[in-house]
Amino acid sequence: MEFWCEYAWLGGEEVSAGVVIGVEGERIVTVRTGVAAAPEGAVVLSGYTLPGLANAHSHAFQRAFRGKTEVGRGTFWTWREQMYATASRLDPDSYFALARATFGEMALAGVTSVGEFHYVHHGEGGTRYADPNAMGAAVIAAAREAGIRITLIDACYLHGGIGEELNEVQRRFSDGTAEQWTRRVEAIQPGPGARLGAAIHSVRAVAPEEAELVAGWARGRALPLHAHVSEQPAENEACRAVYGRSPTEVLAEAGALSDRFTAIHVTHPSERDRALLGEAGACCCFCPTTERDLADGIGPAALLREAGASCAVGSDSQAVIDLFEECRAIELDERLARLERGNQGAVALLRAATADGQRAIGWSEAGAIEPGMLADLVNLDGGGVRLAGITPESALSTIVFAATAADVANVVVGGDFVVRDGRHAKLDVEEELRRSIGGLGGG
Ligand SMILES: [Zn+2]
């Protein structure tokens, strides 16, 4: 089959006109440009077409308390208590329903692959389900039904804080030891459209020798390895007080840093941390809509990129699900912090949401419109009020700095439409969100 794109971004500084994308099975086999009219039988994608977006950091269940944590003063740490209340109410059935609805919302926003950083593994008080991977299996099945690819980034989570016991809710996250974590994760069979990754939840939840074991396990299987890193100053202080090192230094010594490693947030890295991440060729995943929501701070994305790291974006807490907003927030927040414009341009920001984000979650054959790559596409029709007046010359910066998820018209995964004319092909996403969030109750 063939798609004819009025304009498509093929990875350069500008969009190309009249792009015919030939697809066989799940893959792109040919790309032709300068084709003025749609060939007979081609599926027409008017407006602007990009490679499918990668949401490199997500906790699907946190969609349930969007907007409900905005009352009163507080910090990351008070928000975390509210998050635990929602986590405590999940079981495999309610998680499946909520995750399917949330991944449906992601599909509508142009996301074709999600890196689900998964840590709610067990039942109440840490009781194992009959299938100890029932929660992960529910999340994978949810993504499949929502039509998007998933990497289940299964997180090792063993301590309530550095040297602290797990609380009642955190017991649901823990496998007891890092060895037991590896045994559980080895039984996961992701199936089609799904892959596996590993995570060290954070230096708060995993001790250095445990981190070393998880990192070695991921290295042996060449899997992506993620960790929350320096999201909060208090995390840096606690880590230095006990280990005499920053979280990034602890992870580097544990052998975690490589070009398969993604540091999530990296809001408060030292100069040495930036150099370590850059030299390793690691990815840094920014989640600015969550980082601002939680009063985390502004990550130094441009400095990390200059040091040699790549960038990705994630919707994290699902405060909103809109990767165009995440992309521009990286740049716009840094402008406020540095009092300087132009730290990162539209093309670099789009690469974070496409090729670099896909690679960070283990889908390196997605994220570019090229022969051999997966036929995952997101199409913006350009007809809405935000994009009216868009020109081919300014298209990429107009999209990055003004488009929203609502401008996504069509989404194709593996050559098939998951979203057509702004509607999900299979799910009533709004109704599923209402029902699944309502079913969990509370705030
Ligand atoms: Zn997170």
Coordinates of C-alpha atoms and ligand atoms in Angstrom, one line a residue:
M1 CA 0.0 0.0 0.0
E2 CA 1.0 3.6 -0.4
F3 CA 0.4 6.8 1.6
W4 CA 0.6 10.2 -0.2
C5 CA 1.6 13.0 2.2
E6 CA 1.0 16.5 1.1
Y7 CA 4.1 17.4 3.3
A8 CA 6.2 15.1 5.4
W9 CA 9.3 15.6 7.6
L10 CA 12.0 13.2 6.5
G11 CA 14.5 14.3 9.2
G12 CA 16.0 17.4 7.6
E13 CA 15.6 21.1 8.4
E14 CA 12.4 21.5 6.4
V15 CA 9.4 19.4 5.3
S16 CA 9.3 17.8 1.9
A17 CA 6.4 18.2 -0.5
G18 CA 4.4 15.3 -2.2
V19 CA 5.9 12.4 -0.3
V20 CA 4.8 8.9 -1.3
I21 CA 5.5 6.3 1.4
G22 CA 5.3 2.7 0.2
V23 CA 4.5 0.1 2.9
E24 CA 4.7 -3.6 3.0
G25 CA 3.6 -5.4 6.1
E26 CA 4.6 -3.2 9.1
R27 CA 7.5 -1.5 7.3
I28 CA 8.2 1.4 5.0
V29 CA 9.8 0.0 1.8
T30 CA 10.0 3.1 -0.4
V31 CA 10.0 6.9 0.0
R32 CA 9.6 9.2 -3.0
T33 CA 9.4 13.0 -2.9
G34 CA 8.1 15.7 -5.2
V35 CA 5.0 13.7 -6.3
A36 CA 2.5 16.5 -7.0
A37 CA -0.7 14.4 -6.9
A38 CA -1.7 11.3 -5.0
P39 CA -1.1 8.2 -7.1
E40 CA -4.1 6.1 -7.8
G41 CA -5.0 3.9 -4.8
A42 CA -2.8 5.8 -2.4
V43 CA -4.2 6.8 1.0
V44 CA -4.1 10.6 1.2
L45 CA -2.7 12.3 4.3
S46 CA -3.2 16.0 3.7
G47 CA -1.4 18.6 5.8
Y48 CA 1.8 17.6 7.6
T49 CA 3.1 14.1 8.5
L50 CA 5.8 13.2 11.0
P51 CA 7.2 9.9 12.2
G52 CA 5.2 8.5 15.1
L53 CA 5.9 10.0 18.5
A54 CA 7.6 8.2 21.4
N55 CA 6.4 8.9 24.9
A56 CA 9.5 7.8 26.6
H57 CA 8.3 8.1 30.2
S58 CA 4.8 7.2 31.4
H59 CA 3.1 6.0 34.5
A60 CA -0.3 5.2 33.1
F61 CA -2.2 5.0 36.4
Q62 CA -1.4 8.5 37.3
R63 CA -3.9 9.7 34.7
A64 CA -6.6 8.9 37.4
F65 CA -5.7 12.0 39.5
R66 CA -5.2 14.6 36.8
G67 CA -6.4 17.9 38.1
K68 CA -7.1 16.6 41.5
T69 CA -3.9 17.6 43.1
E70 CA -4.0 21.3 42.3
V71 CA -5.5 22.5 45.5
G72 CA -3.5 24.0 48.3
R73 CA 0.3 24.4 48.7
G74 CA 2.6 21.4 48.7
T75 CA 5.7 19.9 47.1
F76 CA 6.7 16.8 45.2
W77 CA 6.6 14.9 48.5
T78 CA 3.0 15.8 49.3
W79 CA 1.9 15.1 45.8
R80 CA 3.6 11.6 46.2
E81 CA 1.2 10.8 49.0
Q82 CA -1.8 11.5 46.7
M83 CA -0.2 9.4 44.1
Y84 CA 0.2 6.5 46.5
A85 CA -3.5 6.7 47.4
T86 CA -4.4 6.0 43.8
A87 CA -1.8 3.3 43.4
S88 CA -3.2 1.5 46.5
R89 CA -6.6 1.1 44.8
L90 CA -5.3 -0.6 41.6
D91 CA -5.8 -4.3 40.7
P92 CA -5.1 -6.0 37.4
D93 CA -8.6 -5.4 36.1
S94 CA -8.9 -1.7 37.0
Y95 CA -5.3 -1.1 35.9
F96 CA -6.1 -2.7 32.5
A97 CA -9.1 -0.5 32.0
L98 CA -7.4 2.7 33.1
A99 CA -4.2 2.0 31.1
R100 CA -6.2 1.1 27.9
A101 CA -8.0 4.5 28.2
T102 CA -4.8 6.4 28.9
F103 CA -3.0 4.7 26.0
G104 CA -6.0 5.5 23.9
E105 CA -5.6 9.2 24.8
M106 CA -1.9 8.9 23.9
A107 CA -2.8 7.5 20.5
L108 CA -5.1 10.4 19.9
A109 CA -2.1 12.7 20.7
G110 CA 0.1 11.0 18.1
V111 CA 2.0 8.7 20.4
T112 CA 2.8 5.4 18.6
S113 CA 5.2 3.9 21.2
V114 CA 5.2 4.3 25.0
G115 CA 7.8 3.5 27.5
E116 CA 5.8 2.5 30.5
F117 CA 7.9 2.8 33.7
H118 CA 6.1 0.2 35.7
Y119 CA 6.4 -0.3 39.4
V120 CA 3.0 -1.2 40.8
H121 CA 3.8 -4.9 40.6
H122 CA 2.0 -6.7 43.5
G123 CA -1.3 -6.8 45.4
E124 CA -2.2 -5.1 48.7
G125 CA 0.6 -5.2 51.3
G126 CA 2.9 -6.8 48.7
T127 CA 0.9 -10.0 48.2
R128 CA 1.8 -11.7 45.0
Y129 CA -0.9 -12.3 42.4
A130 CA -1.3 -15.9 41.1
D131 CA 0.7 -14.6 38.1
P132 CA 3.4 -12.4 39.7
N133 CA 3.4 -10.4 36.4
A134 CA -0.4 -9.9 36.3
M135 CA 0.0 -6.1 36.5
G136 CA 2.6 -5.8 33.8
A137 CA 0.6 -8.2 31.6
A138 CA -2.5 -5.9 32.1
V139 CA -0.5 -2.9 31.0
I140 CA 0.9 -4.6 27.9
A141 CA -2.5 -5.9 26.9
A142 CA -3.9 -2.4 27.4
A143 CA -1.4 -0.9 25.0
R144 CA -2.1 -3.6 22.4
E145 CA -5.8 -2.9 22.5
A146 CA -5.2 0.9 22.3
G147 CA -3.1 0.1 19.1
I148 CA 0.3 1.5 20.2
R149 CA 3.6 -0.1 20.8
I150 CA 4.8 -0.5 24.4
T151 CA 8.1 -1.1 26.1
L152 CA 7.3 -2.3 29.6
I153 CA 10.2 -0.8 31.6
D154 CA 9.9 -2.9 34.6
A155 CA 11.3 -1.1 37.7
C156 CA 13.1 -2.6 40.6
Y157 CA 11.9 -0.8 43.7
L158 CA 13.1 -2.2 47.1
H159 CA 13.3 0.6 49.7
G160 CA 11.1 3.4 50.9
G161 CA 14.1 5.9 50.8
I162 CA 17.8 5.6 51.3
G163 CA 18.1 3.3 54.4
E164 CA 14.3 3.5 54.9
E165 CA 11.7 0.7 55.2
L166 CA 8.9 0.4 52.6
N167 CA 5.6 1.9 53.7
E168 CA 2.3 0.0 53.2
V169 CA 1.7 1.1 49.6
Q170 CA 5.4 0.8 48.6
R171 CA 5.3 -2.9 49.6
R172 CA 3.2 -3.3 46.4
F173 CA 6.3 -2.1 44.4
S174 CA 8.9 -4.5 45.9
D175 CA 10.1 -7.9 44.9
G176 CA 12.1 -8.2 48.2
T177 CA 15.6 -8.4 46.6
A178 CA 17.1 -7.5 43.2
E179 CA 17.6 -11.2 42.5
Q180 CA 13.9 -11.8 43.0
W181 CA 13.2 -8.9 40.7
T182 CA 15.3 -10.5 37.9
R183 CA 13.4 -13.8 38.4
R184 CA 10.0 -12.2 38.1
V185 CA 11.0 -10.1 35.1
E186 CA 12.6 -13.1 33.3
A187 CA 9.1 -14.7 33.1
I188 CA 7.6 -11.7 31.2
Q189 CA 6.7 -12.6 27.6
P190 CA 5.9 -9.3 25.9
G191 CA 4.3 -10.6 22.7
P192 CA 3.8 -8.7 19.4
G193 CA 4.1 -4.9 19.6
A194 CA 5.6 -5.1 23.0
R195 CA 9.1 -5.1 24.4
L196 CA 10.8 -5.3 27.7
G197 CA 13.1 -2.8 29.4
A198 CA 14.6 -2.5 32.9
A199 CA 14.6 0.3 35.4
I200 CA 16.3 1.2 38.6
H201 CA 13.4 3.2 40.1
S202 CA 15.8 5.7 41.7
V203 CA 18.8 5.7 44.1
R204 CA 16.1 6.3 46.8
A205 CA 14.5 2.9 46.1
V206 CA 17.5 0.8 45.0
A207 CA 20.8 0.6 46.9
P208 CA 24.1 0.7 44.9
E209 CA 24.8 -3.0 44.9
E210 CA 21.2 -3.7 43.9
A211 CA 21.5 -1.2 41.1
E212 CA 24.7 -3.0 39.9
L213 CA 22.8 -6.2 39.6
V214 CA 19.9 -4.7 37.7
A215 CA 22.3 -2.9 35.4
G216 CA 24.2 -6.1 34.7
W217 CA 21.0 -7.9 34.0
A218 CA 20.0 -5.3 31.4
R219 CA 23.4 -5.2 29.9
G220 CA 23.5 -8.9 29.4
R221 CA 20.3 -8.7 27.4
A222 CA 21.1 -5.4 25.6
L223 CA 17.8 -3.9 27.0
P224 CA 17.1 -0.3 27.7
L225 CA 17.8 0.8 31.3
H226 CA 16.0 3.7 32.8
A227 CA 16.2 5.5 36.2
H228 CA 14.7 8.6 37.8
V229 CA 17.7 10.8 38.4
S230 CA 18.0 14.0 40.4
E231 CA 14.4 15.0 40.1
Q232 CA 14.5 16.8 43.5
P233 CA 17.3 18.6 45.4
A234 CA 16.3 16.5 48.5
E235 CA 17.2 13.4 46.5
N236 CA 20.7 14.7 45.8
E237 CA 21.2 15.8 49.4
A238 CA 20.1 12.4 50.8
C239 CA 22.3 10.6 48.3
R240 CA 25.4 12.7 49.0
A241 CA 24.8 12.4 52.8
V242 CA 24.9 8.6 52.7
Y243 CA 27.1 7.7 49.7
G244 CA 29.2 10.9 49.4
R245 CA 28.2 11.0 45.7
S246 CA 25.4 12.3 43.5
P247 CA 22.7 9.9 42.1
T248 CA 24.4 10.0 38.7
E249 CA 27.8 9.1 40.2
V250 CA 26.2 6.2 42.2
L251 CA 24.6 4.9 39.0
A252 CA 27.9 5.3 37.0
E253 CA 29.8 3.3 39.6
A254 CA 27.0 0.7 39.4
G255 CA 27.7 0.3 35.7
A256 CA 24.3 1.7 34.7
L257 CA 25.5 4.4 32.3
S258 CA 25.7 3.6 28.6
D259 CA 24.1 4.5 25.4
R260 CA 21.2 2.2 26.4
F261 CA 20.6 4.3 29.6
T262 CA 18.0 6.9 30.0
A263 CA 18.1 9.3 32.9
I264 CA 14.6 10.5 33.7
H265 CA 14.2 14.2 34.7
V266 CA 17.8 15.1 35.4
T267 CA 16.5 18.4 36.8
H268 CA 19.4 19.1 39.2
P269 CA 22.6 17.5 37.8
S270 CA 26.1 18.8 38.7
E271 CA 28.6 19.6 36.0
R272 CA 30.3 16.3 36.7
D273 CA 26.9 14.5 36.3
R274 CA 26.4 16.2 32.9
A275 CA 29.8 15.1 31.8
L276 CA 29.2 11.5 32.9
L277 CA 25.8 11.3 31.1
G278 CA 27.3 12.9 28.0
E279 CA 30.4 10.8 27.8
A280 CA 28.2 7.6 28.1
G281 CA 26.0 8.8 25.2
A282 CA 23.1 8.4 27.5
C283 CA 19.6 9.8 26.9
C284 CA 18.0 12.4 29.2
C285 CA 14.2 12.3 29.2
F286 CA 12.5 15.5 30.2
C287 CA 8.9 15.6 31.3
P288 CA 8.4 19.4 31.7
T289 CA 4.6 19.4 32.1
T290 CA 5.1 17.1 35.1
E291 CA 8.3 18.8 36.3
R292 CA 6.5 22.1 36.5
D293 CA 3.4 20.6 38.0
L294 CA 5.5 19.1 40.8
A295 CA 7.7 22.2 41.3
D296 CA 10.7 20.1 40.5
G297 CA 12.7 22.8 38.6
I298 CA 14.0 23.2 35.1
G299 CA 16.4 20.6 33.7
P300 CA 19.5 21.9 31.8
A301 CA 18.6 20.2 28.5
A302 CA 20.8 22.3 26.3
L303 CA 23.9 21.8 28.5
L304 CA 23.2 18.0 28.7
R305 CA 23.0 18.0 24.9
E306 CA 26.2 20.0 24.6
A307 CA 27.9 17.4 26.9
G308 CA 26.9 14.6 24.4
A309 CA 23.6 13.3 25.8
S310 CA 20.5 12.9 23.6
C311 CA 17.1 14.0 24.7
A312 CA 13.6 12.4 24.9
V313 CA 10.3 13.5 26.2
G314 CA 7.6 11.9 28.4
S315 CA 4.2 12.6 29.8
D316 CA 5.2 11.0 33.1
S317 CA 2.3 11.9 35.5
Q318 CA -0.1 12.5 32.7
A319 CA -0.8 16.1 34.0
V320 CA -1.4 16.5 30.3
I321 CA -0.7 14.1 27.4
D322 CA 0.7 16.3 24.6
L323 CA 4.2 15.7 23.4
F324 CA 4.2 19.0 21.4
E325 CA 3.8 20.8 24.7
E326 CA 6.6 18.7 26.3
C327 CA 8.9 19.6 23.4
R328 CA 8.4 23.3 23.4
A329 CA 8.4 23.4 27.2
I330 CA 12.0 22.1 27.2
E331 CA 13.0 25.1 25.2
L332 CA 10.7 27.7 26.6
D333 CA 11.4 26.8 30.3
E334 CA 15.1 27.1 29.6
R335 CA 14.6 30.5 28.0
L336 CA 13.1 31.6 31.3
A337 CA 15.9 30.1 33.3
R338 CA 18.8 31.3 31.0
L339 CA 17.3 34.6 29.8
E340 CA 18.2 33.5 26.3
R341 CA 16.3 32.2 23.3
G342 CA 17.2 29.5 20.8
N343 CA 18.9 27.0 23.1
Q344 CA 17.3 24.1 21.1
G345 CA 15.5 24.5 17.7
A346 CA 12.4 22.8 16.4
V347 CA 14.3 20.0 14.6
A348 CA 16.3 19.0 17.7
L349 CA 13.1 19.0 19.8
L350 CA 11.2 16.9 17.2
R351 CA 14.0 14.4 17.1
A352 CA 13.6 14.1 20.9
A353 CA 10.0 13.2 20.4
T354 CA 10.7 10.8 17.5
A355 CA 14.0 9.0 16.6
D356 CA 15.8 9.7 19.9
G357 CA 12.8 8.9 22.1
Q358 CA 12.1 5.7 20.2
R359 CA 15.7 4.6 20.6
A360 CA 15.6 5.3 24.3
I361 CA 12.7 2.8 24.7
G362 CA 14.2 0.2 22.5
W363 CA 12.3 0.9 19.2
S364 CA 15.3 2.1 17.2
E365 CA 13.6 1.0 13.9
A366 CA 10.8 3.6 14.6
G367 CA 11.0 7.4 14.6
A368 CA 12.0 8.2 11.0
I369 CA 10.3 8.0 7.6
E370 CA 12.9 5.9 5.7
P371 CA 12.9 2.6 3.9
G372 CA 13.3 -0.2 6.5
M373 CA 11.7 1.7 9.3
L374 CA 8.3 0.8 10.9
A375 CA 5.4 2.5 9.2
D376 CA 4.4 4.6 12.2
L377 CA 3.2 8.0 11.3
V378 CA 1.4 11.0 12.8
N379 CA -0.5 13.4 10.6
L380 CA -1.6 17.0 11.5
D381 CA -4.1 18.4 9.0
G382 CA -3.0 21.9 9.5
G383 CA -6.6 23.2 9.2
G384 CA -7.2 24.1 12.8
V385 CA -7.0 27.6 14.2
R386 CA -3.6 27.1 15.9
L387 CA -1.9 26.1 12.6
A388 CA -3.8 28.2 10.1
G389 CA -1.3 30.2 8.1
I390 CA 1.3 27.5 8.4
T391 CA 3.8 27.4 5.5
P392 CA 6.1 24.6 4.4
E393 CA 9.1 26.8 5.3
S394 CA 7.9 27.5 8.9
A395 CA 6.1 24.2 9.3
L396 CA 8.4 22.5 11.8
S397 CA 8.7 25.4 14.1
T398 CA 5.0 26.2 13.9
I399 CA 4.2 22.6 14.8
V400 CA 6.7 22.5 17.7
F401 CA 5.8 25.9 19.1
A402 CA 2.1 26.1 18.5
A403 CA 0.5 22.7 17.8
T404 CA -1.3 20.7 20.4
A405 CA -2.4 17.1 20.6
A406 CA -5.8 18.3 19.3
D407 CA -4.2 19.0 15.9
V408 CA -3.5 15.3 15.4
A409 CA -5.8 14.1 12.6
N410 CA -4.5 10.6 11.8
V411 CA -2.1 8.1 13.4
V412 CA -0.8 5.1 11.7
V413 CA 1.0 2.2 13.5
G414 CA 2.6 -0.5 11.4
G415 CA 0.7 0.7 8.3
D416 CA -2.7 0.6 10.0
F417 CA -4.8 3.5 11.1
V418 CA -5.2 3.7 14.9
V419 CA -6.6 7.2 14.7
R420 CA -8.6 8.5 11.7
D421 CA -9.9 12.0 11.3
G422 CA -9.3 12.7 15.0
R423 CA -11.2 9.6 16.3
H424 CA -9.7 6.4 17.7
A425 CA -10.4 3.5 15.3
K426 CA -11.5 1.1 18.0
L427 CA -12.0 2.8 21.4
D428 CA -14.4 5.4 22.7
V429 CA -11.5 6.9 24.6
E430 CA -13.5 9.6 26.4
E431 CA -16.0 7.2 27.7
E432 CA -13.3 4.7 28.8
L433 CA -11.4 7.4 30.7
R434 CA -14.6 8.5 32.4
R435 CA -15.5 5.0 33.4
S436 CA -12.1 3.8 34.5
I437 CA -11.3 6.9 36.5
G438 CA -14.7 7.0 38.1
G439 CA -14.3 3.3 39.0
L440 CA -11.2 4.0 41.0
G441 CA -13.0 6.6 43.1
G442 CA -11.3 9.1 45.4
G443 CA -8.8 11.7 44.2
Ligands
ZN1 ZN 8.4 9.0 36.6

